[in-house]
Amino acid sequence: MAIRIDGKALAQKMQSELADKVSLLKAEKGVVPGLVVILVGDDPASHIYVRNKERAAEKAGFYSETVRLSADISQEELLAIVDKYNHDDRFHGILVQLPLPAHIDEDSVVLAIDPDKDVDGFHHVNTGRLWSGQPMMVPCTPAGIMKMFEVYGISLEGKNAVVVGRSNIVGKPMAALLLEANATVTSTHSKTCHLSEITHKADILVVAIGKANFITADYVKNGAVVIDVGMNRDADGKLAGDVDFASVEPKASYITPVPGGVGPMTITMLLEQTYEAARRSLGH
Ligand code: GUN
């Protein structure tokens, strides 16, 4: 039986410790970390994510603002709003929730964010820093996964790490962080041939493909560490990961559940990075 990595409990602990650090920063330096989340359109999942981010930011004592914009806003208007927050010193972090409506070019919007306020770590300056071995702001989901490895004492050095999925949000930055931690990394994706042969060699298996219960026991080596980034709805509308938990758990040494695994860590790392950005704004 695998050890379950309890992302929910770790996130709660980290967010409560962060609230104390935020109080101290305010008391000692008079600075409150500020986060603005910009949401465009009516995507129901995005609305839930954004509400959760807003609540967590307020609970940790942040200065928090959420900008909800209509789906038909023009790209120019959106860029002007981002620029306004670039120049507003109350905010140390700017997050534009993705996906954006089809008529808006996501890259242009991400690249309009001041890299020093890019708490998602999506700006090319920050992806460049990450791939050059000098990470600063790192995409929050892979950052949360690295935190889980650290806290659970899971060593990465020299291990075979296989990442399934190559998105800019999870797969690619996950591969970069694992490489930085001296793992031997294989990036796999929808065009990969003989996927199960590759995943079967993984000591560390991170799955982020958005297909419910796709990774079954046949894909997993005995004793592997299995990290499930999936947030899918199955046929009954129930939340399901990318990993078939029931069949994989008996083979794994560690496994993250869905829900309560990776998900809560993403918001936690967003808050941590906003706090760090606030400290950096003071020259720390
Ligand atoms: N949409 C899905 N995940 C994310 C994320 O981590 N950041 C942003 N901005 N949008 C997302």
Coordinates of C-alpha atoms and ligand atoms in Angstrom, one line a residue:
M1 CA 0.0 0.0 0.0
A2 CA 1.3 3.4 -0.9
I3 CA 1.8 6.3 1.4
R4 CA -0.8 8.9 0.5
I5 CA 0.7 12.4 0.0
D6 CA -1.7 14.6 1.8
G7 CA -1.6 17.9 -0.2
K8 CA -4.6 19.3 1.7
A9 CA -3.0 19.0 5.1
L10 CA 0.3 20.3 3.8
A11 CA -1.4 23.2 2.1
Q12 CA -3.3 24.1 5.3
K13 CA -0.1 24.0 7.4
M14 CA 1.8 26.1 4.9
Q15 CA -1.0 28.7 4.5
S16 CA -1.3 29.0 8.2
E17 CA 2.5 29.5 8.6
L18 CA 2.3 32.0 5.7
A19 CA -0.4 34.0 7.5
D20 CA 2.0 34.4 10.4
K21 CA 4.8 35.5 8.1
V22 CA 2.4 38.0 6.4
S23 CA 1.5 39.5 9.9
L24 CA 5.2 39.9 10.7
L25 CA 6.0 41.5 7.4
K26 CA 3.2 44.0 7.9
A27 CA 4.3 44.7 11.5
E28 CA 8.0 45.1 10.8
K29 CA 8.0 46.6 7.3
G30 CA 4.5 48.0 6.9
V31 CA 4.0 45.9 3.7
V32 CA 1.0 43.7 2.9
P33 CA 1.5 41.3 0.0
G34 CA -1.0 42.2 -2.7
L35 CA -2.4 39.8 -5.4
V36 CA -4.7 40.7 -8.2
V37 CA -6.5 37.9 -10.1
I38 CA -7.9 38.8 -13.5
L39 CA -10.7 36.6 -14.8
V40 CA -12.2 37.0 -18.3
G41 CA -15.4 35.4 -19.4
D42 CA -17.7 32.8 -17.9
D43 CA -15.8 29.5 -17.8
P44 CA -17.4 27.8 -14.7
A45 CA -14.2 25.9 -13.7
S46 CA -12.1 29.2 -13.9
H47 CA -14.7 30.9 -11.7
I48 CA -14.3 28.2 -9.0
Y49 CA -10.5 28.3 -9.2
V50 CA -10.5 32.1 -8.9
R51 CA -12.9 32.2 -6.0
N52 CA -10.7 29.7 -4.2
K53 CA -7.6 31.8 -4.8
E54 CA -9.4 34.9 -3.6
R55 CA -10.5 33.2 -0.4
A56 CA -7.0 31.8 0.3
A57 CA -5.4 35.1 -0.3
E58 CA -7.7 36.9 2.1
K59 CA -7.3 34.2 4.8
A60 CA -3.6 34.6 4.6
G61 CA -3.9 38.3 5.2
F62 CA -3.1 39.5 1.7
Y63 CA -4.4 42.6 0.0
S64 CA -6.5 40.9 -2.6
E65 CA -8.5 42.1 -5.6
T66 CA -10.3 40.1 -8.3
V67 CA -11.2 41.7 -11.6
R68 CA -14.0 40.0 -13.4
L69 CA -14.3 41.0 -17.0
S70 CA -16.8 40.2 -19.7
A71 CA -15.9 37.6 -22.4
D72 CA -16.2 40.3 -25.1
I73 CA -13.5 42.6 -23.7
S74 CA -11.0 43.6 -26.4
Q75 CA -7.3 42.5 -26.2
E76 CA -6.3 46.2 -26.1
E77 CA -8.6 46.8 -23.1
L78 CA -7.3 43.8 -21.3
L79 CA -3.6 44.8 -22.0
A80 CA -4.4 48.3 -20.6
I81 CA -5.8 46.7 -17.4
V82 CA -2.7 44.5 -16.9
D83 CA -0.5 47.5 -17.4
K84 CA -2.4 49.5 -14.8
Y85 CA -1.6 46.8 -12.3
N86 CA 2.0 46.6 -13.4
H87 CA 2.3 50.2 -12.1
D88 CA 0.2 49.8 -9.0
D89 CA 2.6 49.3 -6.0
R90 CA -0.1 47.8 -3.8
F91 CA 0.1 44.6 -5.9
H92 CA 3.2 42.3 -5.9
G93 CA 1.5 39.6 -7.9
I94 CA -0.7 39.6 -11.1
L95 CA -2.4 36.5 -12.3
V96 CA -4.5 36.3 -15.4
Q97 CA -6.6 33.2 -15.3
L98 CA -6.3 30.9 -18.3
P99 CA -7.8 30.0 -20.7
L100 CA -8.7 33.4 -22.2
P101 CA -11.5 33.7 -24.8
A102 CA -10.5 32.7 -28.4
H103 CA -10.2 36.3 -29.8
I104 CA -7.5 37.2 -27.2
D105 CA -3.9 36.1 -27.8
E106 CA -2.8 34.5 -24.5
D107 CA 0.9 35.0 -25.2
S108 CA 0.5 38.7 -25.7
V109 CA -1.3 39.0 -22.3
V110 CA 1.1 36.9 -20.4
L111 CA 4.1 38.8 -21.9
A112 CA 2.4 42.1 -20.9
I113 CA 2.7 41.2 -17.2
D114 CA 5.8 42.7 -15.4
P115 CA 8.1 39.6 -15.0
D116 CA 8.7 40.6 -11.3
K117 CA 4.9 40.4 -10.7
D118 CA 4.4 37.2 -12.8
V119 CA 3.5 34.9 -9.9
D120 CA 2.3 32.2 -12.3
G121 CA 5.9 32.1 -13.7
F122 CA 4.5 32.0 -17.3
H123 CA 6.4 35.1 -18.7
H124 CA 9.3 34.1 -21.0
V125 CA 11.7 35.9 -18.7
N126 CA 10.7 33.5 -15.9
T127 CA 10.6 30.4 -18.1
G128 CA 14.1 31.4 -19.4
R129 CA 15.3 31.8 -15.8
L130 CA 13.9 28.3 -15.0
W131 CA 15.5 26.6 -17.9
S132 CA 18.8 28.4 -17.3
G133 CA 19.0 26.9 -13.8
Q134 CA 18.1 30.2 -12.0
P135 CA 14.4 29.8 -11.1
M136 CA 12.6 32.8 -9.6
M137 CA 8.9 32.7 -10.2
V138 CA 8.0 29.1 -11.2
P139 CA 4.6 27.8 -12.4
C140 CA 2.6 27.0 -9.2
T141 CA 1.5 23.4 -9.8
P142 CA 5.0 22.0 -10.5
A143 CA 6.4 24.2 -7.6
G144 CA 3.8 22.6 -5.3
I145 CA 4.8 19.1 -6.4
M146 CA 8.5 19.9 -5.7
K147 CA 7.4 21.0 -2.2
M148 CA 5.6 17.7 -1.7
F149 CA 8.8 15.7 -2.7
E150 CA 10.8 17.9 -0.2
V151 CA 8.4 17.5 2.7
Y152 CA 7.9 13.8 2.2
G153 CA 11.7 13.2 1.9
I154 CA 11.4 11.8 -1.6
S155 CA 14.8 12.0 -3.2
L156 CA 15.1 12.8 -6.9
E157 CA 18.8 12.7 -7.5
G158 CA 19.7 10.2 -10.2
K159 CA 16.1 8.9 -10.4
N160 CA 14.2 8.1 -13.5
A161 CA 11.5 10.8 -13.7
V162 CA 8.8 10.6 -16.4
V163 CA 6.5 13.5 -17.0
V164 CA 3.3 12.7 -19.0
G165 CA 2.1 15.9 -20.6
R166 CA 4.0 18.8 -22.0
S167 CA 1.8 21.9 -21.2
N168 CA 3.4 25.2 -20.5
I169 CA 1.5 25.3 -17.2
V170 CA 2.6 21.9 -15.8
G171 CA 4.5 19.4 -18.0
K172 CA 7.4 21.6 -19.3
P173 CA 8.2 23.4 -16.1
M174 CA 7.9 20.1 -14.1
A175 CA 10.5 18.6 -16.4
A176 CA 12.8 21.6 -15.8
L177 CA 12.4 21.4 -12.1
L178 CA 13.1 17.7 -12.0
L179 CA 16.2 18.2 -14.1
E180 CA 17.3 21.0 -11.8
A181 CA 17.0 18.5 -8.9
N182 CA 19.3 16.0 -10.8
A183 CA 16.7 13.5 -11.9
T184 CA 17.0 11.8 -15.3
V185 CA 14.0 13.2 -17.0
T186 CA 11.8 11.9 -19.9
S187 CA 9.1 14.2 -21.3
T188 CA 6.2 12.3 -22.9
H189 CA 3.1 13.5 -24.6
S190 CA 0.2 12.5 -26.9
K191 CA 2.5 11.6 -29.8
T192 CA 4.8 9.4 -27.7
C193 CA 5.1 5.8 -28.9
H194 CA 5.0 2.9 -26.5
L195 CA 4.1 5.2 -23.6
S196 CA 3.5 2.4 -21.0
E197 CA 7.1 1.0 -21.7
I198 CA 8.5 4.4 -20.8
T199 CA 6.3 5.1 -17.8
H200 CA 7.0 1.5 -16.5
K201 CA 10.7 2.6 -16.0
A202 CA 9.7 5.6 -13.9
D203 CA 10.8 5.9 -10.3
I204 CA 8.9 9.2 -10.3
L205 CA 5.8 9.5 -12.5
V206 CA 4.1 12.8 -12.9
V207 CA 0.9 12.8 -14.9
A208 CA -0.8 15.9 -16.3
I209 CA -2.8 15.0 -19.4
G210 CA -6.4 15.7 -18.6
K211 CA -7.8 12.2 -19.3
A212 CA -9.7 10.6 -16.5
N213 CA -8.2 7.4 -15.0
F214 CA -5.8 7.0 -18.0
I215 CA -2.8 5.7 -16.1
T216 CA -3.6 2.2 -14.9
A217 CA -1.4 -0.3 -13.0
D218 CA 0.1 -1.6 -16.3
Y219 CA 1.8 1.8 -16.7
V220 CA 3.5 1.8 -13.3
K221 CA 6.6 0.1 -11.9
N222 CA 6.4 -1.4 -8.4
G223 CA 7.4 1.1 -5.8
A224 CA 7.1 4.2 -8.1
V225 CA 6.1 7.6 -6.7
V226 CA 3.0 8.6 -8.6
I227 CA 1.8 12.3 -8.8
D228 CA -1.6 12.9 -10.3
V229 CA -2.3 16.4 -11.6
G230 CA -5.6 15.5 -13.3
M231 CA -8.8 17.3 -12.5
N232 CA -11.4 15.6 -14.7
R233 CA -15.1 14.9 -14.4
D234 CA -15.9 11.2 -15.0
A235 CA -19.2 10.0 -16.6
D236 CA -21.1 10.5 -13.3
G237 CA -19.8 14.1 -12.9
K238 CA -17.4 13.0 -10.1
L239 CA -13.9 14.5 -9.8
A240 CA -11.3 12.0 -11.2
G241 CA -7.6 12.2 -11.7
D242 CA -5.5 11.1 -14.6
V243 CA -4.4 8.1 -12.6
D244 CA -6.7 5.1 -11.9
F245 CA -6.1 5.3 -8.1
A246 CA -7.7 1.9 -7.2
S247 CA -5.4 -0.1 -9.5
V248 CA -2.2 2.0 -9.1
E249 CA -2.2 2.6 -5.3
P250 CA -1.2 -1.0 -4.4
K251 CA 1.9 -0.8 -6.7
A252 CA 3.1 2.7 -5.8
S253 CA 5.3 3.7 -2.8
Y254 CA 3.8 7.2 -2.7
I255 CA 0.7 8.5 -4.4
T256 CA -1.3 11.7 -4.5
P257 CA -5.1 11.4 -4.3
V258 CA -7.6 13.5 -6.3
P259 CA -9.0 15.6 -4.7
G260 CA -6.7 16.5 -1.8
G261 CA -3.4 16.0 -3.5
V262 CA -1.7 18.4 -5.9
G263 CA -4.7 20.8 -6.2
P264 CA -4.4 22.6 -2.8
M265 CA -0.7 23.0 -3.3
T266 CA -1.1 25.1 -6.4
I267 CA -2.8 27.9 -4.5
T268 CA -0.4 27.6 -1.7
M269 CA 2.6 28.2 -4.0
L270 CA 0.8 31.1 -5.6
L271 CA 0.5 32.8 -2.2
E272 CA 4.1 31.9 -1.3
Q273 CA 5.4 33.4 -4.5
T274 CA 3.4 36.6 -4.0
Y275 CA 4.8 36.8 -0.5
E276 CA 8.3 36.4 -1.9
A277 CA 7.6 39.0 -4.5
A278 CA 6.5 41.4 -1.8
R279 CA 9.8 40.8 0.1
R280 CA 11.8 41.3 -3.0
S281 CA 10.1 44.6 -3.6
L282 CA 11.7 45.7 -0.3
G283 CA 15.1 44.6 -1.6
H284 CA 15.2 41.3 0.4
Ligands
GUN1 N1 -5.5 27.8 -15.6 C1 -5.3 26.5 -15.1 N2 -4.3 26.5 -14.3 C2 -3.8 27.8 -14.2 C3 -2.8 28.4 -13.5 O1 -2.0 27.8 -12.8 N3 -2.6 29.7 -13.7 C4 -3.4 30.5 -14.5 N4 -3.2 31.8 -14.6 N5 -4.4 29.9 -15.2 C5 -4.6 28.6 -15.0

